[in-house]
Amino acid sequence: MTHPVLIDCDPGHDDALALLLAVGDPRLRVLGVTTVAGNQTLDKTTRNALRILGLAGVADLPVAAGCDRPLVGDLRVAGDIHGASGLDGPDLDGPVAEPADVHAVELMRRLIVGSAEPVTLVALGPLTNVALLLRQHPEVAPRVHRVVFMGGSTERGNTTPYGEFNIVTDPEAADVVLRSGLPTTMIGLNVTHQARATAEIIAEFRGLGTRLGAVCAELMTFFASSYLRVFGFPDPPVHDPIAVAAVIDASIVRTVAAPVAVELAGTHTRGATVVDLHGRTGGAADTDVAVGLDVDAFWRLLMAAVRRLGATPAARTSGPARSVGTVPPGTA
Ligand code: RIB
Ligand code: CA
């Protein structure tokens, strides 16, 4: 049985790997992809999502652009990590399709309402689109199985000393999602930093002998240069595909239920995820927080998906045949 998911992302090198895992593993049924401003501006993250899906030969998924800034404040992109295009490194072809002519929140709404089974929302960038969906269309909440998001940390941050990029970029959106009452799973830096794209992993991508494998190797080579320059990391952590892997195979991450609050007012700590691992606040332990990762199982899952996609360069259908940009009709 395949699991219906929606992917919201801000490609972004690790988002690109996450998209490949999502469309390359037969256990997921990706209903659609939405994009948000984050790693780069919305036009670039949308273009990049389309480029990666085109490269993967997936030509029947609706892709819609969403919010171009956080709910409060200004957008600050991560060009120092992902480059001016948001996917610097490989010489990628342009998109083979256009985004759908509806806003991401409307696409999310239509796909959730139209799904026979509850849908898992996998959020890989700032939570702006997801928060807006829950605020504008509370009626869809019962049809959402879970929100699995890459963001936050039980420890330190990466964008500020205590703030992880996706949450720091839009703390108010994260607060809306975490206090929505929906089942949530937080995949934070404390586990994603365990999944490093080492030289051996890059060689394994290249050793697949496919264009897709080579692009993954080039993406990770650029990502590695950014992480070495900015953080002094010899190998870059791939954050986003861990969230997708957790939906495919829950045994890959170990989670504990804990209260998670987002600091909105801290002078030095705005955007921090305050994870109460020892129940000291008396808050509701309503977020499943990832605290462990089966690193080898994760890489096997991702490599298998890239191998599978690379072996089938033809456009793949991932549901009822429809051209990209064709979204379900609006329902009342
Ligand atoms: O902090 C890492 C997260 O921020 C990842 O999702 C990365 O793609 C960026 O969006
Ligand atoms: Ca991301």
Tab-separated table of C-alpha atoms and ligand atoms in Angstrom:
chain	number	residue	atom	x	y	z
A	1	MET	CA	0.000	0.000	0.000
A	2	THR	CA	1.433	3.386	-0.952
A	3	HIS	CA	1.319	6.291	1.459
A	4	PRO	CA	-0.108	9.580	0.047
A	5	VAL	CA	2.180	12.537	0.742
A	6	LEU	CA	2.586	16.182	-0.180
A	7	ILE	CA	6.119	17.596	-0.292
A	8	ASP	CA	6.637	21.269	0.597
A	9	CYS	CA	10.208	22.357	-0.069
A	10	ASP	CA	12.744	25.113	-0.780
A	11	PRO	CA	15.321	23.436	-3.091
A	12	GLY	CA	18.102	23.612	-1.930
A	13	HIS	CA	20.641	20.802	-2.282
A	14	ASP	CA	19.244	18.566	0.423
A	15	ASP	CA	15.668	19.272	-0.684
A	16	ALA	CA	16.720	17.945	-4.098
A	17	LEU	CA	17.816	14.632	-2.585
A	18	ALA	CA	14.584	14.541	-0.567
A	19	LEU	CA	12.492	14.996	-3.718
A	20	LEU	CA	14.384	12.167	-5.425
A	21	LEU	CA	13.811	9.880	-2.445
A	22	ALA	CA	10.111	10.770	-2.348
A	23	VAL	CA	9.460	10.087	-6.035
A	24	GLY	CA	11.952	7.226	-6.219
A	25	ASP	CA	10.616	5.007	-3.444
A	26	PRO	CA	7.536	2.956	-4.396
A	27	ARG	CA	6.162	3.104	-0.849
A	28	LEU	CA	5.218	6.785	-1.240
A	29	ARG	CA	2.593	8.246	-3.532
A	30	VAL	CA	3.532	11.889	-4.026
A	31	LEU	CA	0.299	13.760	-4.782
A	32	GLY	CA	2.033	17.053	-5.446
A	33	VAL	CA	4.973	19.312	-4.672
A	34	THR	CA	4.734	22.845	-3.300
A	35	THR	CA	7.508	25.351	-2.960
A	36	VAL	CA	8.252	28.055	-0.427
A	37	ALA	CA	10.855	30.811	-0.162
A	38	GLY	CA	13.719	29.819	2.089
A	39	ASN	CA	17.085	28.641	0.843
A	40	GLN	CA	16.514	30.937	-2.076
A	41	THR	CA	13.747	33.224	-3.368
A	42	LEU	CA	10.470	31.597	-4.373
A	43	ASP	CA	11.078	31.880	-8.116
A	44	LYS	CA	14.350	29.998	-7.689
A	45	THR	CA	13.092	27.302	-5.330
A	46	THR	CA	10.160	26.685	-7.674
A	47	ARG	CA	12.404	26.523	-10.738
A	48	ASN	CA	14.707	24.144	-8.883
A	49	ALA	CA	11.901	21.796	-7.844
A	50	LEU	CA	10.784	21.578	-11.478
A	51	ARG	CA	14.365	21.016	-12.646
A	52	ILE	CA	14.925	18.125	-10.229
A	53	LEU	CA	11.582	16.482	-11.037
A	54	GLY	CA	12.340	16.825	-14.753
A	55	LEU	CA	15.754	15.279	-14.255
A	56	ALA	CA	14.136	12.395	-12.371
A	57	GLY	CA	11.809	11.828	-15.314
A	58	VAL	CA	8.732	12.616	-13.236
A	59	ALA	CA	6.455	14.607	-15.495
A	60	ASP	CA	2.991	14.162	-14.029
A	61	LEU	CA	3.083	15.850	-10.668
A	62	PRO	CA	1.416	19.195	-10.007
A	63	VAL	CA	3.942	21.703	-8.669
A	64	ALA	CA	2.711	24.989	-7.193
A	65	ALA	CA	4.563	27.970	-5.803
A	66	GLY	CA	3.561	29.252	-2.383
A	67	CYS	CA	4.666	32.023	-0.064
A	68	ASP	CA	7.533	34.273	-1.058
A	69	ARG	CA	8.260	35.511	2.455
A	70	PRO	CA	7.697	34.500	6.084
A	71	LEU	CA	4.483	35.395	7.916
A	72	VAL	CA	6.330	38.104	9.832
A	73	GLY	CA	9.472	39.981	8.827
A	74	ASP	CA	11.686	39.714	5.800
A	75	LEU	CA	13.089	36.718	3.920
A	76	ARG	CA	16.788	36.001	4.385
A	77	VAL	CA	17.971	33.343	1.959
A	78	ALA	CA	20.880	30.902	2.396
A	79	GLY	CA	22.867	31.813	-0.701
A	80	ASP	CA	26.077	31.208	1.239
A	81	ILE	CA	25.147	27.524	1.446
A	82	HIS	CA	23.118	26.793	-1.694
A	83	GLY	CA	24.548	29.425	-4.056
A	84	ALA	CA	22.884	32.121	-6.145
A	85	SER	CA	20.647	29.653	-7.998
A	86	GLY	CA	19.798	27.628	-4.911
A	87	LEU	CA	21.204	24.532	-6.646
A	88	ASP	CA	24.736	25.627	-7.544
A	89	GLY	CA	27.216	22.973	-8.613
A	90	PRO	CA	25.896	20.826	-11.473
A	91	ASP	CA	25.043	22.219	-14.887
A	92	LEU	CA	21.321	21.416	-14.733
A	93	ASP	CA	18.853	21.738	-17.583
A	94	GLY	CA	16.043	24.233	-17.226
A	95	PRO	CA	12.594	23.127	-16.078
A	96	VAL	CA	10.649	20.983	-18.541
A	97	ALA	CA	7.334	22.176	-17.147
A	98	GLU	CA	5.605	25.170	-15.657
A	99	PRO	CA	4.259	25.450	-12.124
A	100	ALA	CA	0.504	25.072	-11.698
A	101	ASP	CA	-1.521	28.251	-11.934
A	102	VAL	CA	-2.777	28.013	-8.355
A	103	HIS	CA	-1.123	29.006	-5.079
A	104	ALA	CA	0.556	26.201	-3.159
A	105	VAL	CA	-1.971	26.472	-0.334
A	106	GLU	CA	-4.845	25.958	-2.783
A	107	LEU	CA	-3.065	22.993	-4.392
A	108	MET	CA	-2.505	21.486	-0.949
A	109	ARG	CA	-6.167	21.987	-0.100
A	110	ARG	CA	-7.432	20.399	-3.309
A	111	LEU	CA	-5.117	17.400	-3.075
A	112	ILE	CA	-5.920	16.767	0.594
A	113	VAL	CA	-9.677	17.080	0.040
A	114	GLY	CA	-9.424	14.881	-3.046
A	115	SER	CA	-7.457	12.100	-1.348
A	116	ALA	CA	-9.336	8.984	-0.287
A	117	GLU	CA	-6.848	8.541	2.580
A	118	PRO	CA	-5.439	11.051	5.038
A	119	VAL	CA	-2.340	12.757	3.629
A	120	THR	CA	1.061	13.197	5.255
A	121	LEU	CA	2.514	16.684	4.815
A	122	VAL	CA	6.313	16.552	4.540
A	123	ALA	CA	7.720	20.050	5.093
A	124	LEU	CA	11.341	20.612	4.149
A	125	GLY	CA	11.597	24.400	4.297
A	126	PRO	CA	10.136	27.218	6.365
A	127	LEU	CA	6.613	26.226	7.464
A	128	THR	CA	4.933	29.267	5.934
A	129	ASN	CA	2.772	27.372	3.401
A	130	VAL	CA	1.718	24.733	5.930
A	131	ALA	CA	0.793	27.338	8.532
A	132	LEU	CA	-1.233	29.288	5.989
A	133	LEU	CA	-3.060	26.110	4.911
A	134	LEU	CA	-4.041	25.315	8.490
A	135	ARG	CA	-5.118	28.878	9.184
A	136	GLN	CA	-7.039	29.466	5.929
A	137	HIS	CA	-8.542	25.977	5.624
A	138	PRO	CA	-9.001	24.435	9.098
A	139	GLU	CA	-11.511	22.045	7.540
A	140	VAL	CA	-8.661	20.022	5.975
A	141	ALA	CA	-7.015	19.205	9.328
A	142	PRO	CA	-9.008	15.960	9.887
A	143	ARG	CA	-7.756	14.762	6.504
A	144	VAL	CA	-4.084	15.366	7.408
A	145	HIS	CA	-2.468	12.195	8.754
A	146	ARG	CA	0.635	13.920	10.162
A	147	VAL	CA	3.014	16.803	9.550
A	148	VAL	CA	6.607	15.567	9.326
A	149	PHE	CA	8.984	18.486	9.178
A	150	MET	CA	12.701	18.971	8.942
A	151	GLY	CA	13.435	21.757	11.359
A	152	GLY	CA	14.606	22.797	14.773
A	153	SER	CA	16.979	20.950	17.029
A	154	THR	CA	17.094	19.470	20.524
A	155	GLU	CA	20.523	21.055	20.755
A	156	ARG	CA	22.108	24.095	19.032
A	157	GLY	CA	21.117	25.825	15.813
A	158	ASN	CA	22.836	26.431	12.483
A	159	THR	CA	21.571	29.863	11.510
A	160	THR	CA	21.745	31.479	14.942
A	161	PRO	CA	23.382	29.836	17.948
A	162	TYR	CA	20.036	28.355	18.991
A	163	GLY	CA	18.027	28.590	15.755
A	164	GLU	CA	17.772	26.164	12.848
A	165	PHE	CA	17.225	27.775	9.419
A	166	ASN	CA	13.679	26.557	8.614
A	167	ILE	CA	12.335	27.612	11.994
A	168	VAL	CA	14.366	30.822	12.298
A	169	THR	CA	13.177	31.900	8.845
A	170	ASP	CA	9.534	31.747	9.956
A	171	PRO	CA	9.100	31.203	13.707
A	172	GLU	CA	5.444	32.240	13.685
A	173	ALA	CA	4.633	29.630	11.044
A	174	ALA	CA	6.375	26.926	13.077
A	175	ASP	CA	4.423	28.037	16.153
A	176	VAL	CA	1.127	27.731	14.233
A	177	VAL	CA	1.996	24.205	13.073
A	178	LEU	CA	3.285	22.992	16.439
A	179	ARG	CA	0.209	24.318	18.257
A	180	SER	CA	-2.248	23.094	15.584
A	181	GLY	CA	-3.126	19.894	17.425
A	182	LEU	CA	-2.109	17.836	14.374
A	183	PRO	CA	0.250	14.873	14.903
A	184	THR	CA	3.718	16.262	14.209
A	185	THR	CA	7.165	14.721	13.838
A	186	MET	CA	10.198	16.967	14.206
A	187	ILE	CA	13.364	15.922	12.359
A	188	GLY	CA	15.949	18.273	13.804
A	189	LEU	CA	19.636	18.990	13.346
A	190	ASN	CA	20.417	16.688	16.270
A	191	VAL	CA	19.720	13.721	13.965
A	192	THR	CA	20.266	15.201	10.499
A	193	HIS	CA	23.862	16.068	11.399
A	194	GLN	CA	24.486	12.320	11.660
A	195	ALA	CA	23.836	11.815	7.910
A	196	ARG	CA	26.915	13.246	6.228
A	197	ALA	CA	27.581	13.091	2.468
A	198	THR	CA	31.139	11.784	2.778
A	199	ALA	CA	33.566	11.278	-0.095
A	200	GLU	CA	32.507	7.606	-0.076
A	201	ILE	CA	28.837	8.551	-0.467
A	202	ILE	CA	29.685	10.964	-3.286
A	203	ALA	CA	31.708	8.237	-4.985
A	204	GLU	CA	28.740	5.869	-4.588
A	205	PHE	CA	26.451	8.372	-6.310
A	206	ARG	CA	28.973	8.718	-9.135
A	207	GLY	CA	29.405	4.952	-9.276
A	208	LEU	CA	25.715	4.526	-10.173
A	209	GLY	CA	26.839	5.373	-13.688
A	210	THR	CA	23.741	7.475	-14.471
A	211	ARG	CA	23.253	11.160	-15.186
A	212	LEU	CA	21.122	11.390	-12.048
A	213	GLY	CA	23.845	9.793	-9.953
A	214	ALA	CA	26.409	12.194	-11.371
A	215	VAL	CA	24.163	15.203	-10.613
A	216	CYS	CA	23.736	13.998	-7.019
A	217	ALA	CA	27.517	13.717	-6.728
A	218	GLU	CA	27.975	17.243	-8.100
A	219	LEU	CA	25.257	18.654	-5.832
A	220	MET	CA	26.913	17.101	-2.785
A	221	THR	CA	30.368	18.249	-3.877
A	222	PHE	CA	29.149	21.860	-3.983
A	223	PHE	CA	27.227	21.396	-0.711
A	224	ALA	CA	30.418	20.030	0.883
A	225	SER	CA	32.396	23.098	-0.193
A	226	SER	CA	29.765	25.362	1.394
A	227	TYR	CA	29.686	23.458	4.680
A	228	LEU	CA	33.472	23.366	4.878
A	229	ARG	CA	33.733	27.108	4.251
A	230	VAL	CA	30.874	28.211	6.521
A	231	PHE	CA	30.916	25.630	9.322
A	232	GLY	CA	34.267	23.872	8.979
A	233	PHE	CA	32.434	20.561	8.413
A	234	PRO	CA	34.497	18.164	6.267
A	235	ASP	CA	31.267	16.513	5.033
A	236	PRO	CA	27.820	18.145	4.655
A	237	PRO	CA	24.792	16.868	6.559
A	238	VAL	CA	21.808	16.088	4.339
A	239	HIS	CA	18.846	17.278	6.378
A	240	ASP	CA	15.670	17.007	4.300
A	241	PRO	CA	15.767	13.423	2.971
A	242	ILE	CA	15.749	12.187	6.582
A	243	ALA	CA	12.199	13.550	6.943
A	244	VAL	CA	11.117	11.668	3.808
A	245	ALA	CA	12.892	8.506	4.965
A	246	ALA	CA	11.032	8.684	8.283
A	247	VAL	CA	7.720	8.527	6.383
A	248	ILE	CA	8.876	5.630	4.190
A	249	ASP	CA	10.229	3.546	7.073
A	250	ALA	CA	9.479	4.753	10.602
A	251	SER	CA	12.180	2.444	11.998
A	252	ILE	CA	14.868	4.662	10.474
A	253	VAL	CA	14.416	7.333	13.121
A	254	ARG	CA	13.855	6.861	16.834
A	255	THR	CA	11.500	9.446	18.336
A	256	VAL	CA	10.344	10.508	21.778
A	257	ALA	CA	7.126	12.399	22.505
A	258	ALA	CA	7.887	15.777	24.018
A	259	PRO	CA	6.493	19.288	24.307
A	260	VAL	CA	8.096	21.564	21.696
A	261	ALA	CA	7.707	25.325	21.847
A	262	VAL	CA	9.085	27.927	19.456
A	263	GLU	CA	10.705	30.982	20.997
A	264	LEU	CA	9.114	34.020	19.326
A	265	ALA	CA	10.340	36.871	21.500
A	266	GLY	CA	13.875	35.994	22.591
A	267	THR	CA	16.390	38.712	21.777
A	268	HIS	CA	19.093	36.151	21.110
A	269	THR	CA	16.971	33.023	20.786
A	270	ARG	CA	14.089	33.889	18.450
A	271	GLY	CA	13.289	30.810	16.353
A	272	ALA	CA	14.757	28.337	18.843
A	273	THR	CA	12.835	25.080	19.291
A	274	VAL	CA	12.525	24.549	23.018
A	275	VAL	CA	12.244	20.756	23.347
A	276	ASP	CA	11.238	19.681	26.855
A	277	LEU	CA	12.824	16.208	26.848
A	278	HIS	CA	12.429	15.759	30.620
A	279	GLY	CA	8.870	17.016	31.097
A	280	ARG	CA	9.909	19.986	33.208
A	281	THR	CA	7.342	22.418	31.750
A	282	GLY	CA	4.220	20.342	32.221
A	283	GLY	CA	3.383	20.977	28.576
A	284	ALA	CA	1.628	18.409	26.382
A	285	ALA	CA	4.113	15.942	24.887
A	286	ASP	CA	2.425	16.230	21.504
A	287	THR	CA	5.363	16.263	19.121
A	288	ASP	CA	7.340	13.178	18.157
A	289	VAL	CA	10.925	14.400	18.260
A	290	ALA	CA	13.606	12.441	16.392
A	291	VAL	CA	16.485	11.562	18.710
A	292	GLY	CA	18.130	8.675	16.841
A	293	LEU	CA	18.910	7.737	13.228
A	294	ASP	CA	19.851	4.483	11.508
A	295	VAL	CA	22.385	6.188	9.263
A	296	ASP	CA	23.273	3.150	7.139
A	297	ALA	CA	19.613	2.272	6.537
A	298	PHE	CA	18.958	5.879	5.492
A	299	TRP	CA	21.751	5.920	2.905
A	300	ARG	CA	20.629	2.520	1.551
A	301	LEU	CA	17.120	3.899	1.087
A	302	LEU	CA	18.293	7.055	-0.693
A	303	MET	CA	20.820	5.277	-2.912
A	304	ALA	CA	18.186	2.714	-3.955
A	305	ALA	CA	15.778	5.496	-4.943
A	306	VAL	CA	18.383	7.337	-7.031
A	307	ARG	CA	19.427	4.043	-8.649
A	308	ARG	CA	15.785	3.233	-9.419
A	309	LEU	CA	15.117	6.650	-10.968
A	310	GLY	CA	18.334	6.668	-12.945
A	311	ALA	CA	17.420	3.320	-14.486
A	312	THR	CA	14.106	4.635	-15.760
A	313	PRO	CA	14.883	7.951	-17.469
A	314	ALA	CA	11.504	7.984	-19.180
A	315	ALA	CA	8.864	10.187	-17.607
A	316	ARG	CA	7.234	8.270	-14.777
A	317	THR	CA	3.584	8.552	-13.884
A	318	SER	CA	2.970	8.731	-10.190
A	319	GLY	CA	-0.782	8.553	-10.268
A	320	PRO	CA	-3.597	9.297	-12.748
A	321	ALA	CA	-1.809	10.532	-15.868
A	322	ARG	CA	-1.880	14.306	-16.008
A	323	SER	CA	0.514	16.853	-17.315
A	324	VAL	CA	2.393	18.974	-14.832
A	325	GLY	CA	0.381	22.022	-13.945
A	326	THR	CA	-2.930	20.183	-14.182
A	327	VAL	CA	-4.417	20.228	-10.735
A	328	PRO	CA	-7.665	18.726	-9.489
A	329	PRO	CA	-10.622	21.036	-10.138
A	330	GLY	CA	-11.509	23.352	-7.308
A	331	THR	CA	-14.187	22.021	-5.012
A	332	ALA	CA	-16.534	24.152	-2.982
B	1	RIB	O1	18.650	23.835	8.460
B	1	RIB	C1	18.551	22.968	7.362
B	1	RIB	C2	17.291	23.204	6.602
B	1	RIB	O2	17.277	24.538	6.084
B	1	RIB	C3	17.164	22.303	5.367
B	1	RIB	O3	15.815	22.111	5.074
B	1	RIB	C4	17.813	23.118	4.298
B	1	RIB	O4	17.358	22.758	2.990
B	1	RIB	C5	17.322	24.494	4.651
B	1	RIB	O5	16.001	24.636	4.126
B	2	CA	CA	14.994	22.644	2.813
